[in-house]
mmCIF file of C-alpha atoms in Angstrom:
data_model
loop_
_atom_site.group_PDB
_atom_site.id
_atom_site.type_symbol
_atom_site.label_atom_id
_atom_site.label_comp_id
_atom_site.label_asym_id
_atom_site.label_seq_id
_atom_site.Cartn_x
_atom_site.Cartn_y
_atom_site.Cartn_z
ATOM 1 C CA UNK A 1 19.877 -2.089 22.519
ATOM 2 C CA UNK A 2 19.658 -6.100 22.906
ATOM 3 C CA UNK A 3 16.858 -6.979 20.544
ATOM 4 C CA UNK A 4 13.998 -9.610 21.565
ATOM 5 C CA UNK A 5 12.288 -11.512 18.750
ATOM 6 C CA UNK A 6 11.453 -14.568 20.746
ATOM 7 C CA UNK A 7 12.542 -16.616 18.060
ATOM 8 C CA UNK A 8 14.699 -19.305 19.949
ATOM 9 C CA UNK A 9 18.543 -19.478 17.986
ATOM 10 C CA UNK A 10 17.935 -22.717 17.735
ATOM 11 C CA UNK A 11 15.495 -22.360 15.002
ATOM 12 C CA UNK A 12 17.105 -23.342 11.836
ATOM 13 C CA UNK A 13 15.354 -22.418 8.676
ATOM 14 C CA UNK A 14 16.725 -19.617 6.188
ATOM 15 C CA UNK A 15 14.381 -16.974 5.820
ATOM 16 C CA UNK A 16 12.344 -14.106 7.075
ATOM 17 C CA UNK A 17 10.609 -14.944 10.459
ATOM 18 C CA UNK A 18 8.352 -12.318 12.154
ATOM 19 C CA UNK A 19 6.577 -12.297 15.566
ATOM 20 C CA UNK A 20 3.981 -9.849 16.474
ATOM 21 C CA UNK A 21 3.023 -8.121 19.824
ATOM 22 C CA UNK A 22 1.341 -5.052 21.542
ATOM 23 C CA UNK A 23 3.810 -1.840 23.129
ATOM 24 C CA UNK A 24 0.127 -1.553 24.753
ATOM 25 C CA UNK A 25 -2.146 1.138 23.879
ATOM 26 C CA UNK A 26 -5.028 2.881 26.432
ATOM 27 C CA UNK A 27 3.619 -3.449 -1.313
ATOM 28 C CA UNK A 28 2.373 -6.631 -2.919
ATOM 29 C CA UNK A 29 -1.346 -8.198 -3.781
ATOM 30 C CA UNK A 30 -2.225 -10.754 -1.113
ATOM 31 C CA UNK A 31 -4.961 -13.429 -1.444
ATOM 32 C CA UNK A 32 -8.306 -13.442 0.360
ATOM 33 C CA UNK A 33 -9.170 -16.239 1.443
ATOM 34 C CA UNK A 34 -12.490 -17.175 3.858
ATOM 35 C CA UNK A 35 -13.375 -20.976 5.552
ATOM 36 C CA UNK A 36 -16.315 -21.606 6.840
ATOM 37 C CA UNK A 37 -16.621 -24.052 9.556
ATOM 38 C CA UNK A 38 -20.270 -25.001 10.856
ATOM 39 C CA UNK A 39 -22.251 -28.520 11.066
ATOM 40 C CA UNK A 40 -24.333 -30.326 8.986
ATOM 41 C CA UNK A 41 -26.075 -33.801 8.774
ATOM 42 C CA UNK A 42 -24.450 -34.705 5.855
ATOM 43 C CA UNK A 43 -21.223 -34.925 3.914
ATOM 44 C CA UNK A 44 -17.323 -35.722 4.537
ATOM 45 C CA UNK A 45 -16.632 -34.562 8.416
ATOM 46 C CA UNK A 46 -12.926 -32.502 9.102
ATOM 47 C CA UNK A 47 -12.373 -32.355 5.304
ATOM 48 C CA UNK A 48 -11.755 -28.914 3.842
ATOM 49 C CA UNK A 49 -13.595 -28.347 0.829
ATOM 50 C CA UNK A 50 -13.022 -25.484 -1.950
ATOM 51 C CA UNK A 51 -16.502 -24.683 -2.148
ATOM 52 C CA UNK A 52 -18.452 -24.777 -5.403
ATOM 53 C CA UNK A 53 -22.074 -23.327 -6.152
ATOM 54 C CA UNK A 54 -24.741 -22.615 -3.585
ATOM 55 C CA UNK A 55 -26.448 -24.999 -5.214
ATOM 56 C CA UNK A 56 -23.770 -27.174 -4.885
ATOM 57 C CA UNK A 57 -22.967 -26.896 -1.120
ATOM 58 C CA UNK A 58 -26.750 -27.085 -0.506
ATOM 59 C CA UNK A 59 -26.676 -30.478 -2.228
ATOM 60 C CA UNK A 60 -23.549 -32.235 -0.184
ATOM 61 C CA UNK A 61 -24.305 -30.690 3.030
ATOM 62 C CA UNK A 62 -27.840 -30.387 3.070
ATOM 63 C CA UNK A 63 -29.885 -27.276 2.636
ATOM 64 C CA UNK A 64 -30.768 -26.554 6.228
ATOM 65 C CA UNK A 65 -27.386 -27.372 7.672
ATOM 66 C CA UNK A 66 -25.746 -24.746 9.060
ATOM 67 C CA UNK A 67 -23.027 -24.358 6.850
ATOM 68 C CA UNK A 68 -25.050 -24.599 3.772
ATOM 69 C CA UNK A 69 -27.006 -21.997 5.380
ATOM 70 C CA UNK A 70 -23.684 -19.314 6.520
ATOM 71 C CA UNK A 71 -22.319 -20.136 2.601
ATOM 72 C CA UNK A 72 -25.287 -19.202 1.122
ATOM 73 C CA UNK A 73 -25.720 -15.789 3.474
ATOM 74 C CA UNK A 74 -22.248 -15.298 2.520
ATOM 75 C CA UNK A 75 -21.973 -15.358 -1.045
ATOM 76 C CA UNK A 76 -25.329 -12.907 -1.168
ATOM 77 C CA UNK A 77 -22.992 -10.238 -0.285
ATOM 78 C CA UNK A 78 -19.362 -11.665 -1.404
ATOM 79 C CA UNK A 79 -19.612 -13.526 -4.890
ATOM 80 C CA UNK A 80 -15.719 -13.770 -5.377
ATOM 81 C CA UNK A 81 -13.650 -14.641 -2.361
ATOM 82 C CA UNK A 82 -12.442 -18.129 -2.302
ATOM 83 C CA UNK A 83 -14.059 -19.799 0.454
ATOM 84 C CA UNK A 84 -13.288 -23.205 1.898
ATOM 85 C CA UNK A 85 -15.486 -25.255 3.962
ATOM 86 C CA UNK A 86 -14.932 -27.749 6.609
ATOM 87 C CA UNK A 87 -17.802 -29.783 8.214
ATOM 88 C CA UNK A 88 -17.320 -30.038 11.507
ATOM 89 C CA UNK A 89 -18.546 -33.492 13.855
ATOM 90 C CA UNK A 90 -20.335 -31.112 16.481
ATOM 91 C CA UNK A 91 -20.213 -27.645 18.294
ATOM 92 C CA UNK A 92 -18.107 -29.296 21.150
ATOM 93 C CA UNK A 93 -14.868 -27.441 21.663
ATOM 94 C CA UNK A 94 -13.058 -30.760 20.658
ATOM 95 C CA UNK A 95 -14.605 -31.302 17.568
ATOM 96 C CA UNK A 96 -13.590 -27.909 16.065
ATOM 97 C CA UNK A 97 -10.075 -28.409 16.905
ATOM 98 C CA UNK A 98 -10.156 -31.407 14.940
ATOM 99 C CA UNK A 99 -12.192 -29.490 12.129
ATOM 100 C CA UNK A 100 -9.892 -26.198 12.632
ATOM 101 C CA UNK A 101 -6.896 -28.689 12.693
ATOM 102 C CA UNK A 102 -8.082 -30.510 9.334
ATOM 103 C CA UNK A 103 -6.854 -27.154 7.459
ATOM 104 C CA UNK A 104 -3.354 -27.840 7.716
ATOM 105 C CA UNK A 105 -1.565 -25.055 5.635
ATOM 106 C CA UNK A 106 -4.215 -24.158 4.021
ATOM 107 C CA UNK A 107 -4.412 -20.283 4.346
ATOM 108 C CA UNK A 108 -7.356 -18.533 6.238
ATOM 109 C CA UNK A 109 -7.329 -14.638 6.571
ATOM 110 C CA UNK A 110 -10.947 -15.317 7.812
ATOM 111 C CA UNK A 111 -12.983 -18.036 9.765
ATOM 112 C CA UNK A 112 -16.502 -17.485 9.995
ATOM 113 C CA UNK A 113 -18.325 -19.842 12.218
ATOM 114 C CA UNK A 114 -21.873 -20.126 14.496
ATOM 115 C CA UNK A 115 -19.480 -21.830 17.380
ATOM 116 C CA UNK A 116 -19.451 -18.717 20.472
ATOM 117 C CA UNK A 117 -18.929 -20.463 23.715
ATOM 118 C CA UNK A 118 -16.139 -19.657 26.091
ATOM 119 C CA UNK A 119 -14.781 -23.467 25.337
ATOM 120 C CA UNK A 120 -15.435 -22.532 21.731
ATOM 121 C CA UNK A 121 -13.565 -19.727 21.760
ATOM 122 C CA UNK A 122 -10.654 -21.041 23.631
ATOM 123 C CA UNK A 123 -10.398 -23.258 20.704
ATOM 124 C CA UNK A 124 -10.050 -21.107 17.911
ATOM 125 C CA UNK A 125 -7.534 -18.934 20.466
ATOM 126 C CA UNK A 126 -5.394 -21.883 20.735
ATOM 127 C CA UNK A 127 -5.163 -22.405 16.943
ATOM 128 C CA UNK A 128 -5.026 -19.066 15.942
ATOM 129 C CA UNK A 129 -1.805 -18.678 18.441
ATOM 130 C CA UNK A 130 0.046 -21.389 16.192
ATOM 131 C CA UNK A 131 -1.311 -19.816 13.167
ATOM 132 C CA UNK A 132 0.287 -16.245 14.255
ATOM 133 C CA UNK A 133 3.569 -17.705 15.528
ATOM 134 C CA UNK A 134 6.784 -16.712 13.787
ATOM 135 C CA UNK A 135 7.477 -20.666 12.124
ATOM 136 C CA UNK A 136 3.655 -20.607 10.627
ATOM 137 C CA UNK A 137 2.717 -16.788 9.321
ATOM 138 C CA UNK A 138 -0.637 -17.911 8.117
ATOM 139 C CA UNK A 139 -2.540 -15.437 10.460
ATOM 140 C CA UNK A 140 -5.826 -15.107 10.441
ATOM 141 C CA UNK A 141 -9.034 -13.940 12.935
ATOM 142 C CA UNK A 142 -12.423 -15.674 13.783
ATOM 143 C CA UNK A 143 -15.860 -13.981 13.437
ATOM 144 C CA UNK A 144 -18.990 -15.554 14.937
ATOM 145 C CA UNK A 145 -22.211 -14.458 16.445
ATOM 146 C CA UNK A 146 -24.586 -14.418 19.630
ATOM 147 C CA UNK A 147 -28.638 -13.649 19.809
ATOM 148 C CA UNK A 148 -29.603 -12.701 23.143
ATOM 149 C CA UNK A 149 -30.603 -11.098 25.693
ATOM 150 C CA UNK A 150 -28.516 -7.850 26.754
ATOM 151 C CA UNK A 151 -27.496 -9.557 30.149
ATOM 152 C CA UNK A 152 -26.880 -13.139 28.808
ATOM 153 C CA UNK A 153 -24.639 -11.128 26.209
ATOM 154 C CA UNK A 154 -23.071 -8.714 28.895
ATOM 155 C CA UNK A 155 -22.475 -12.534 30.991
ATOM 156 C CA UNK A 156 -20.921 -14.413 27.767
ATOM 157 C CA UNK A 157 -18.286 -11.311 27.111
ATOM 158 C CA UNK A 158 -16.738 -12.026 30.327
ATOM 159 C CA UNK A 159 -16.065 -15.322 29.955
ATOM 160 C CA UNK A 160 -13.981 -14.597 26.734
ATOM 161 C CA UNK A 161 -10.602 -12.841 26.015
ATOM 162 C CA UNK A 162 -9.294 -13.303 22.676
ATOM 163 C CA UNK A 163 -7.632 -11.156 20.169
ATOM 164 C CA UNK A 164 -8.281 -13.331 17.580
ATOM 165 C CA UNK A 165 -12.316 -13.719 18.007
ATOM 166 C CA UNK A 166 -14.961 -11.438 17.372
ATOM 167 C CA UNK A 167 -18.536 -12.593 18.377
ATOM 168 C CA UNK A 168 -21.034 -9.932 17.303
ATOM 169 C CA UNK A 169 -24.362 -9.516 19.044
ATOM 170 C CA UNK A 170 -27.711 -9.558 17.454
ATOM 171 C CA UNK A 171 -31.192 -8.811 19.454
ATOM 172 C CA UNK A 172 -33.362 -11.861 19.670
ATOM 173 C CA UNK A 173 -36.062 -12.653 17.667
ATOM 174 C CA UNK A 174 -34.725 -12.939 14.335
ATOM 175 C CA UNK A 175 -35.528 -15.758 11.897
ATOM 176 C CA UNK A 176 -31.918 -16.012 11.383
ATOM 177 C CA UNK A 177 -29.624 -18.744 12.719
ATOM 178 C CA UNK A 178 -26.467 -17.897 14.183
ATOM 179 C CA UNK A 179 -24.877 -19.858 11.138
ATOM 180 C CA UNK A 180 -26.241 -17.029 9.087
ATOM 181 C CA UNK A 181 -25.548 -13.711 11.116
ATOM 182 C CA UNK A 182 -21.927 -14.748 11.791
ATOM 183 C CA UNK A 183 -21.857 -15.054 7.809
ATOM 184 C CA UNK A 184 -23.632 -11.542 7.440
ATOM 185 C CA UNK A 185 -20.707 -9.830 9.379
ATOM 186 C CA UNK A 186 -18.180 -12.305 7.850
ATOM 187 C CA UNK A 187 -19.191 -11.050 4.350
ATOM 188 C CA UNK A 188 -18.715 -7.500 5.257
ATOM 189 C CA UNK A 189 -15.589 -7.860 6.734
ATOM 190 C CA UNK A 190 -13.967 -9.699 4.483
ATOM 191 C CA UNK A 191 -15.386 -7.316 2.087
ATOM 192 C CA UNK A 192 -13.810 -4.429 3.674
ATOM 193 C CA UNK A 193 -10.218 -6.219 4.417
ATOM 194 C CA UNK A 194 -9.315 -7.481 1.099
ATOM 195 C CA UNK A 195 -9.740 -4.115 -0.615
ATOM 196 C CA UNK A 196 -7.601 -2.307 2.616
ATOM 197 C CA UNK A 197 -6.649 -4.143 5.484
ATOM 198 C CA UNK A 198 -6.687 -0.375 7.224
ATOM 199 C CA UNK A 199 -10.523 0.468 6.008
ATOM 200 C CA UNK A 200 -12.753 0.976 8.861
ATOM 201 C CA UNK A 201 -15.099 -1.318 9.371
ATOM 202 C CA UNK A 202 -18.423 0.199 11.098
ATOM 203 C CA UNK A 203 -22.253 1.013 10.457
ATOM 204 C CA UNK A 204 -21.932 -1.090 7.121
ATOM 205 C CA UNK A 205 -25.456 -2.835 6.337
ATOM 206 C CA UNK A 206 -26.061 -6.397 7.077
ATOM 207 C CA UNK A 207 -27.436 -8.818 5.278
ATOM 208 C CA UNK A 208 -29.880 -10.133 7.856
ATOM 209 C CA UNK A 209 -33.116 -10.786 9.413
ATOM 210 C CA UNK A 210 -34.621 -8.159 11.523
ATOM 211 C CA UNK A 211 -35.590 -8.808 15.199
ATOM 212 C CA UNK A 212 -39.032 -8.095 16.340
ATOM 213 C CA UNK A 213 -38.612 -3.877 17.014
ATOM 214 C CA UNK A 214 -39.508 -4.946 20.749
ATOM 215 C CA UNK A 215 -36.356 -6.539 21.101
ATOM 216 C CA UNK A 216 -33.653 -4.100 19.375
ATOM 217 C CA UNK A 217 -30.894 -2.555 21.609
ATOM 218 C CA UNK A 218 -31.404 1.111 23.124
ATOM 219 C CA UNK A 219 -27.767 2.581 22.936
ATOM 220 C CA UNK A 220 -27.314 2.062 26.867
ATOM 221 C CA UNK A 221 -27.559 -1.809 25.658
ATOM 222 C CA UNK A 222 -24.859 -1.459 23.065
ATOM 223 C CA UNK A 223 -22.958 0.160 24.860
ATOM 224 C CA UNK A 224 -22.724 -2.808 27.989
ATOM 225 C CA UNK A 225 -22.638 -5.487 25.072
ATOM 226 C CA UNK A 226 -19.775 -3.525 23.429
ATOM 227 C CA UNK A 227 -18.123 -2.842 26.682
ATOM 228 C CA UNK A 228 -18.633 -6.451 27.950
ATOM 229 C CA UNK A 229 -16.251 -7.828 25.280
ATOM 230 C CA UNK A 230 -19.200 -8.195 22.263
ATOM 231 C CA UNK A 231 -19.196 -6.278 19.000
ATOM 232 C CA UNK A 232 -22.828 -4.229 18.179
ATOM 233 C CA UNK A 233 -25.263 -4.055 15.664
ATOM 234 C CA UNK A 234 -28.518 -1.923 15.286
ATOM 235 C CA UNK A 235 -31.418 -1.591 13.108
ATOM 236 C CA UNK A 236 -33.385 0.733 12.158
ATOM 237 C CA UNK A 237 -37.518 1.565 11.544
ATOM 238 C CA UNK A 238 -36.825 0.787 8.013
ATOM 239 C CA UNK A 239 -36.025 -2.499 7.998
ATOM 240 C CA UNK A 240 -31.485 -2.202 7.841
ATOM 241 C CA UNK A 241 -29.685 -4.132 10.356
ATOM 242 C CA UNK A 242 -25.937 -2.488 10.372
ATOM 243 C CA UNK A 243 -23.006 -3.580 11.931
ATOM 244 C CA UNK A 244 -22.713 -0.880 13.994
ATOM 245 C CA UNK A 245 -19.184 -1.284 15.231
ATOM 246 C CA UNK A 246 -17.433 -4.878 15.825
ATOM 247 C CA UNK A 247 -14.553 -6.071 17.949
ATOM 248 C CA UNK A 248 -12.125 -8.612 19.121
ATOM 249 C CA UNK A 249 -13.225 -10.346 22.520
ATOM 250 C CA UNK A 250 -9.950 -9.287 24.194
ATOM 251 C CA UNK A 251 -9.970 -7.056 27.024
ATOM 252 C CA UNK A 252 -7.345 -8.055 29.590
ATOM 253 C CA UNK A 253 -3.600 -8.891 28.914
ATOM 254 C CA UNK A 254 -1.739 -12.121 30.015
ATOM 255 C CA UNK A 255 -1.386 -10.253 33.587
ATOM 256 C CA UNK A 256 -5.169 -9.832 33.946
ATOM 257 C CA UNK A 257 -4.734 -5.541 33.540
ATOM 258 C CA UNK A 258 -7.236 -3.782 31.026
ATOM 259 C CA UNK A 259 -5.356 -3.834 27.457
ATOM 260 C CA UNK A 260 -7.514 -2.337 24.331
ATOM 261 C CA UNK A 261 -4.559 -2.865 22.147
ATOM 262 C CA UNK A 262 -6.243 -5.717 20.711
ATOM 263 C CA UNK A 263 -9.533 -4.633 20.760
ATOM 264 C CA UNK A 264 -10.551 -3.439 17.040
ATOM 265 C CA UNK A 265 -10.653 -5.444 14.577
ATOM 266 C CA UNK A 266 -8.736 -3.256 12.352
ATOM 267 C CA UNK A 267 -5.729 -3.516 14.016
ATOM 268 C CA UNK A 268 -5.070 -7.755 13.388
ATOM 269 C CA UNK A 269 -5.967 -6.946 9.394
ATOM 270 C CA UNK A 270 -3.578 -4.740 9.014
ATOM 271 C CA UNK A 271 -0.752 -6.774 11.158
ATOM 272 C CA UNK A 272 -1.224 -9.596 9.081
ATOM 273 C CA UNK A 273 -0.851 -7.453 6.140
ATOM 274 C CA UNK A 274 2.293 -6.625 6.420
ATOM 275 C CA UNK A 275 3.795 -9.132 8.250
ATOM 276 C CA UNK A 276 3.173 -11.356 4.980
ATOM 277 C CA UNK A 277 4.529 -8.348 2.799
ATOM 278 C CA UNK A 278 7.285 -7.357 4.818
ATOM 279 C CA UNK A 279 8.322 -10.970 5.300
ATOM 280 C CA UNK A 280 7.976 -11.833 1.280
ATOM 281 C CA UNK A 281 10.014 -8.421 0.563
ATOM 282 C CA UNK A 282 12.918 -9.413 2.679
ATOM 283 C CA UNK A 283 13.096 -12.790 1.605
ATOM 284 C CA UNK A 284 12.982 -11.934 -2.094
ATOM 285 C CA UNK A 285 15.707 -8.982 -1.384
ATOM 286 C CA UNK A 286 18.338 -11.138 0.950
ATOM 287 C CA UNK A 287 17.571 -14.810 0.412
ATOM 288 C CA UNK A 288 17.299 -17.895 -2.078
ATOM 289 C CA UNK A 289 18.840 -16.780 -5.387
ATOM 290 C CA UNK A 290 19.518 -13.489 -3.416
ATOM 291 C CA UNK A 291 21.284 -14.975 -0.464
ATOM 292 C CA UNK A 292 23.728 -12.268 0.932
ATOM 293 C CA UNK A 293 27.101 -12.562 2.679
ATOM 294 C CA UNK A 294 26.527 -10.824 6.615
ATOM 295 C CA UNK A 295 28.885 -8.428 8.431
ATOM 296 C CA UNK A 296 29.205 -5.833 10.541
ATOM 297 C CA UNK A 297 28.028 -1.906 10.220
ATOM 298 C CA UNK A 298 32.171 -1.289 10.607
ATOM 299 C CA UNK A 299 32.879 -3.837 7.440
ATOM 300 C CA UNK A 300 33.372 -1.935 4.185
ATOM 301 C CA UNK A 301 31.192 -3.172 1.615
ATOM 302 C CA UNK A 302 32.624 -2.819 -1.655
ATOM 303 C CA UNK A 303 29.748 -2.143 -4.134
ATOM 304 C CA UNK A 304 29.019 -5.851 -6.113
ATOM 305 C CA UNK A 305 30.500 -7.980 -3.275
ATOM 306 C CA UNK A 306 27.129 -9.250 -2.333
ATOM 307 C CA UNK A 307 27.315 -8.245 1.557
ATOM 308 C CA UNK A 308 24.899 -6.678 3.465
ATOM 309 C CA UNK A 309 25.385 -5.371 7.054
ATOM 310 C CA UNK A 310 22.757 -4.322 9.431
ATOM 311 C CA UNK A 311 22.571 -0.930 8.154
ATOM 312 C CA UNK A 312 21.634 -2.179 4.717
ATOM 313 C CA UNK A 313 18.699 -4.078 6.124
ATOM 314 C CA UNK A 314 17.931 -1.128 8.420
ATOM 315 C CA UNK A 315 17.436 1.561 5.505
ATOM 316 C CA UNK A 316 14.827 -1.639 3.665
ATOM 317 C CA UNK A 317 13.012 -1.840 7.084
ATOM 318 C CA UNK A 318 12.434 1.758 6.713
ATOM 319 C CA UNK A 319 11.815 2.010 2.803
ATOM 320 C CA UNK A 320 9.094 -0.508 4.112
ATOM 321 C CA UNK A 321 7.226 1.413 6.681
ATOM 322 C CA UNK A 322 7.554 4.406 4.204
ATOM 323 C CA UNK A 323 5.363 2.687 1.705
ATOM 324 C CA UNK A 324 3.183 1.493 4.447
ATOM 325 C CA UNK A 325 2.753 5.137 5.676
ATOM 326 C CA UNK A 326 2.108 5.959 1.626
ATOM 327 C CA UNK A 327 -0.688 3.357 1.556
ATOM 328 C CA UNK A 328 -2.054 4.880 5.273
ATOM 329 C CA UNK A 329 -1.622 1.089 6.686
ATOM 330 C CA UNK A 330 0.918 3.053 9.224
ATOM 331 C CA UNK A 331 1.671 6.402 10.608
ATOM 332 C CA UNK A 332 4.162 8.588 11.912
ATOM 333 C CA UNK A 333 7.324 7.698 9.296
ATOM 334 C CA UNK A 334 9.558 10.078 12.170
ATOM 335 C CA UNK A 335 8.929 8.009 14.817
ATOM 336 C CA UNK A 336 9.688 5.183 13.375
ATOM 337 C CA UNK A 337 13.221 6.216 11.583
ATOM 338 C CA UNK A 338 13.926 7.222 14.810
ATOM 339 C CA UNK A 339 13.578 3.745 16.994
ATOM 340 C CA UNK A 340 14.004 1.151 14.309
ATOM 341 C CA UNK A 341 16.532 -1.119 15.178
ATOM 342 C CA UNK A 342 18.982 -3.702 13.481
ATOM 343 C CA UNK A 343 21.710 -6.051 15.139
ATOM 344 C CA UNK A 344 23.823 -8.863 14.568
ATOM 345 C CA UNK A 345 22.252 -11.469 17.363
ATOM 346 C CA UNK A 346 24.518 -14.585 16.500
ATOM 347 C CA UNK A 347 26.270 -15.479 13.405
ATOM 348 C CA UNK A 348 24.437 -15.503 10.594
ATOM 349 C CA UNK A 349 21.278 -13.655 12.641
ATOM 350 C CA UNK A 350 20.012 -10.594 12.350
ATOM 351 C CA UNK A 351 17.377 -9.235 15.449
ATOM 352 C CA UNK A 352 15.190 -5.918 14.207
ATOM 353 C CA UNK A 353 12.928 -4.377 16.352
ATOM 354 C CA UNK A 354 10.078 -2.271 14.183
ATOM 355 C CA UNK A 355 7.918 0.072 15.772
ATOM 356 C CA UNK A 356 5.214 0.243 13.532
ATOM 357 C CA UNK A 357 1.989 2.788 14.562
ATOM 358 C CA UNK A 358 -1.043 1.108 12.714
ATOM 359 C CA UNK A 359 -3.918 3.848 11.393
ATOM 360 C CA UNK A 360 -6.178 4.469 13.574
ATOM 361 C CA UNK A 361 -10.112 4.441 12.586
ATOM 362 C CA UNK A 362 -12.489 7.691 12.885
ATOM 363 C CA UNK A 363 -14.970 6.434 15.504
ATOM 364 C CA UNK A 364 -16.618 9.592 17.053
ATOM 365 C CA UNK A 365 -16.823 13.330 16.416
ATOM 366 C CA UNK A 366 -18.166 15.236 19.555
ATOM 367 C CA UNK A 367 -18.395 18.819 19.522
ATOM 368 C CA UNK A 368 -19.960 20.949 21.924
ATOM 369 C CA UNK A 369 -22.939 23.342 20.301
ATOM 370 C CA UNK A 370 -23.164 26.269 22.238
ATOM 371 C CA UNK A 371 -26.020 29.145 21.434
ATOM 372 C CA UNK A 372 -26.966 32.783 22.248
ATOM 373 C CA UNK A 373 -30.213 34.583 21.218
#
């Protein structure tokens, strides 16, 4: 088969280069790390900032700015992620790509932010493009918030389609800011993707402000918001909010047809996963000090001669997905084996296509209760 990376030929740099897409749908440590981007009245504008102490934040930015406000929400719940923090001019789309563009290289498996228009979002969706193509690898996903009502929620999830933001919606009413529930949900999912980029992440308490119980979402509500595009909380007569069950904004492909392959927000954690892994195992196995000679699956290799062929990077690809299917990242090892492919694409290329089926998450459990007497 003629193997399609999308990485043009012309693209010099030695190296492991990955791109990632959807076949549509109807093991090292990695580092954590979380930026917040929000405004505030004071301090440096568009600088990233390894934050410091509450205290500390609270004191450059301002107490009642908003990003003093999400840090503060955020480290309630997460104490040891690093987090970064960039002050951004204003909540016009322009002014976070300048503050999103301030970050350079600096890595960012999460961005938490109050910004949730459609121009917002468009914004982030640009950058996060660049941030997932194969010459950057530095990934990453967007989680903000909305407090409405359910139609003004039902009205803002179709005008946005992203698979890289998730805007989750809160009733209205609450004496939280937006700054701070997009930093409840951020908490939790970071939370839950640093220990296993495959762990589900649903019904998981919030650390937030409740709405006035005349406001919460009936399930019919949820389940417009949800379906509109927006990820769903609830709370309870006890006084929990939960994340009941976030999501990505995307719902259509690039040809406008319904596409959920993008839709949880499980699926981009554990893409990003092991695209970094996979990429840092094959560079540390063929490249640099272990830079290999390249020829063809009908060259004999003589053992020490310091050749590979496509075969040999074949059988890695799948000693790879076998210890993804170990950790439950992936599934279905036979499947796999059985369409992963390697070729020779120009001299001194190699093309692989690799199949991988992500774990799915345990959403529902319906059973149908039938009685006699």
């Amino acid at each position: 088969m003629s193997i399609s990376t999308n990485i043009p030929l012309s693209f010099p740099i030695p190296g492991t280069w990955i791109t990632v897409s959807s076949a549509g749908s109807s093991t090292s440590t990695q580092t954590y790390t979380v930026v917040i981007i929000a405004t505030a009245s004071q301090g440096t504008t568009n600088t990233p900032v390894l934050a410091s102490t509450t205290s500390g934040v609270q004191s450059v930015y301002g107490a009642t700015s908003d990003l003093a406000k999400a840090y503060t929400r955020y480290r309630a719940v997460d104490p040891i992620t690093t987090v970064y923090l960039v002050n951004a001019a204003s909540s016009e789309a322009t002014d976070i790509t300048a503050a999103l563009t301030s970050l350079g290289d600096i890595p960012a498996n999460l961005i938490i932010s109050p910004f949730n228009t459609a121009a917002a979002i468009s914004a982030f969706d640009t950058f996060f493009q660049s941030r997932w193509s194969y010459n950057s690898g530095l990934d990453g996903i967007h989680v903000t918030a909305a407090s409405d009502t359910v139609a003004n929620l039902v009205t803002l999830g179709g005008t946005v389609n992203s698979a890289y933001s998730s805007i989750t919606a809160f009733a209205p009413g609450s004496t939280d800011t937006i700054a701070e529930q997009a930093a409840a949900v951020g908490a939790v999912v970071a939370q839950k993707a640093s220990a296993d980029p495959a762990l589900p992440i649903q019904g998981i308490t919030l650390n937030a402000a409740l709405a006035p119980q005349t406001s919460t979402f009936a399930i019919a509500d949820r389940t417009a918001i949800f379906n509109a595009g927006i990820g769903i909380t609830k709370q309870d007569t006890y006084g929990n909010v939960y994340l009941e069950r976030p999501r990505m904004t995307y719902q259509k492909n690039a040809e406008g047809t319904a596409d959920d392959s993008y839709q949880d927000i499980e699926v981009l954690n554990i893409l990003s996963y092991i695209r970094i892994d996979l990429q840092a195992r094959l560079n540390s196995k063929f490249f640099g000090a272990n830079s290999k000679k390249l020829v063809s699956n009908t060259t004999q290799i003589v053992p020490g001669s310091n050749a590979v062929n496509p075969n040999t990077i074949k059988a890695e690809l799948i000693a790879s997905y076998s210890d993804y299917v170990t950790a439950l990242y992936c599934q279905d090892q036979d499947t796999f084996n059985a369409n992963v492919s390697v070729e020779i694409q120009s001299p001194g290329i190699i093309a692989a296509y690799y199949p991988a089926t992500v774990a799915g998450v345990l959403r529902q459990i319906n059973i149908s209760l039938v009685f006699s007497r």
